């Protein structure tokens, strides 16, 4: 995905993929807004972001 903010959208997508039998190996983002703590919702997954913005 392009942006990790609160994590709600990607968490829903990950759960949908898993419900269909898929496996989430990693979740990749271009930008992460650290102050919104979206990564905390994704603690069961390996998450990477290229740019971390904390303001």
Coordinates of N, CA and C in Angstrom, one line a residue:
X1 N 0.9 -1.2 0.0 CA 0.0 0.0 0.0 C 0.9 1.2 0.0
X2 N 0.3 2.4 -0.3 CA 1.1 3.6 -0.3 C 1.3 4.2 1.0
X3 N 0.3 4.1 1.9 CA 0.3 4.9 3.2 C -0.2 4.0 4.3
X4 N 0.6 4.0 5.4 CA 0.1 3.4 6.7 C -0.2 4.5 7.6
X5 N -1.5 4.7 7.9 CA -2.0 5.7 8.9 C -2.5 5.0 10.1
X6 N -3.8 4.7 10.2 CA -4.3 4.0 11.3 C -4.3 2.5 11.2
X7 N -4.1 2.0 10.0 CA -4.0 0.5 9.8 C -5.3 -0.2 9.6
X8 N -6.4 0.5 9.7 CA -7.7 -0.1 9.5 C -7.9 -0.8 8.2
X9 N -7.6 0.0 7.1 CA -7.8 -0.5 5.7 C -7.0 -1.8 5.5
X10 N -5.7 -1.7 5.7 CA -4.9 -2.9 5.4 C -5.2 -4.1 6.3
X11 N -5.6 -3.8 7.5 CA -6.0 -4.9 8.4 C -7.2 -5.6 7.8
X12 N -8.2 -4.9 7.3 CA -9.4 -5.5 6.7 C -9.0 -6.3 5.5
X13 N -8.1 -5.8 4.7 CA -7.6 -6.5 3.5 C -6.9 -7.8 3.9
X14 N -6.0 -7.7 4.9 CA -5.3 -8.9 5.3 C -6.2 -10.0 5.8
X15 N -7.2 -9.6 6.6 CA -8.2 -10.6 7.1 C -9.0 -11.2 6.0
X16 N -9.3 -10.4 4.9 CA -10.0 -10.9 3.8 C -9.2 -11.9 3.0
X17 N -7.9 -11.6 2.8 CA -7.0 -12.5 2.1 C -6.9 -13.8 2.9
X18 N -6.7 -13.7 4.2 CA -6.6 -14.9 5.0 C -7.9 -15.8 5.0
X19 N -9.0 -15.1 5.0 CA -10.3 -15.8 5.0 C -10.5 -16.6 3.7
X20 N -9.8 -16.2 2.7 CA -9.9 -16.9 1.4 C -8.8 -17.9 1.2
X21 N -8.0 -18.1 2.3 CA -7.0 -19.1 2.2 C -5.6 -18.6 1.9
X22 N -5.5 -17.3 1.7 CA -4.2 -16.7 1.4 C -3.3 -16.6 2.7
X23 N -2.0 -16.4 2.5 CA -1.1 -16.2 3.6 C -0.4 -14.8 3.4
X24 N -0.4 -14.0 4.4 CA 0.3 -12.7 4.4 C 1.8 -13.0 4.8
X25 N 2.7 -12.8 3.9 CA 4.1 -12.9 4.2 C 4.7 -11.7 4.8
X26 N 4.3 -10.5 4.2 CA 4.7 -9.2 4.7 C 3.8 -8.2 4.1
X27 N 3.8 -7.0 4.8 CA 3.0 -5.9 4.3 C 3.9 -4.7 4.1
X28 N 3.9 -4.1 3.0 CA 4.9 -3.1 2.6 C 4.1 -1.8 2.4
X29 N 4.7 -0.7 2.9 CA 4.2 0.7 2.7 C 5.3 1.6 2.1
X30 N 4.9 2.5 1.4 CA 5.8 3.6 1.0 C 6.0 4.6 2.1
X31 N 4.9 5.0 2.7 CA 5.0 6.0 3.8 C 4.3 5.5 5.0
X32 N 4.8 5.7 6.2 CA 4.2 5.4 7.5 C 4.1 6.7 8.3
X33 N 2.9 7.0 8.8 CA 2.7 8.1 9.7 C 2.7 7.5 11.1
X34 N 3.9 7.5 11.7 CA 4.1 6.8 13.0 C 3.2 7.3 14.1
X35 N 2.9 8.6 14.1 CA 2.1 9.2 15.2 C 0.7 8.6 15.3
X36 N 0.2 8.0 14.2 CA -1.1 7.4 14.2 C -1.1 6.0 14.7
X37 N 0.1 5.4 14.9 CA 0.2 4.1 15.5 C -0.5 2.9 14.8
X38 N -0.6 3.0 13.4 CA -1.2 2.0 12.7 C -0.5 0.7 12.7
X39 N 0.8 0.7 12.9 CA 1.7 -0.5 13.0 C 1.2 -1.4 14.2
X40 N 0.7 -0.8 15.3 CA 0.2 -1.5 16.4 C -0.9 -2.5 16.1
X41 N -1.8 -2.1 15.2 CA -2.9 -2.9 14.7 C -2.4 -4.1 13.9
X42 N -1.2 -4.0 13.4 CA -0.7 -5.0 12.5 C 0.4 -5.8 13.1
X43 N 0.4 -5.9 14.4 CA 1.5 -6.6 15.2 C 1.6 -8.0 14.9
X44 N 0.6 -8.7 14.3 CA 0.7 -10.1 13.9 C 1.4 -10.3 12.5
X45 N 1.8 -9.2 11.9 CA 2.3 -9.2 10.5 C 3.7 -8.6 10.5
X46 N 4.5 -9.0 9.5 CA 5.8 -8.4 9.3 C 5.5 -7.1 8.4
X47 N 5.8 -5.9 9.0 CA 5.5 -4.7 8.3 C 6.7 -3.9 8.0
X48 N 6.8 -3.4 6.8 CA 8.0 -2.5 6.4 C 7.4 -1.2 5.8
X49 N 8.2 -0.2 6.0 CA 7.8 1.1 5.4 C 9.1 1.8 4.9
X50 N 9.1 2.4 3.8 CA 10.3 3.0 3.2 C 10.5 4.4 3.9
X51 N 9.5 5.1 4.1 CA 9.6 6.5 4.7 C 8.8 6.5 6.0
X52 N 9.4 6.9 7.1 CA 8.6 7.0 8.4 C 8.5 8.5 8.7
X53 N 7.3 9.0 8.9 CA 7.1 10.4 9.3 C 6.5 10.5 10.6
X54 N 7.1 11.2 11.5 CA 6.6 11.3 12.9 C 6.4 12.7 13.3
X55 N 5.2 13.2 13.2 CA 4.8 14.6 13.6 C 3.5 14.6 14.1

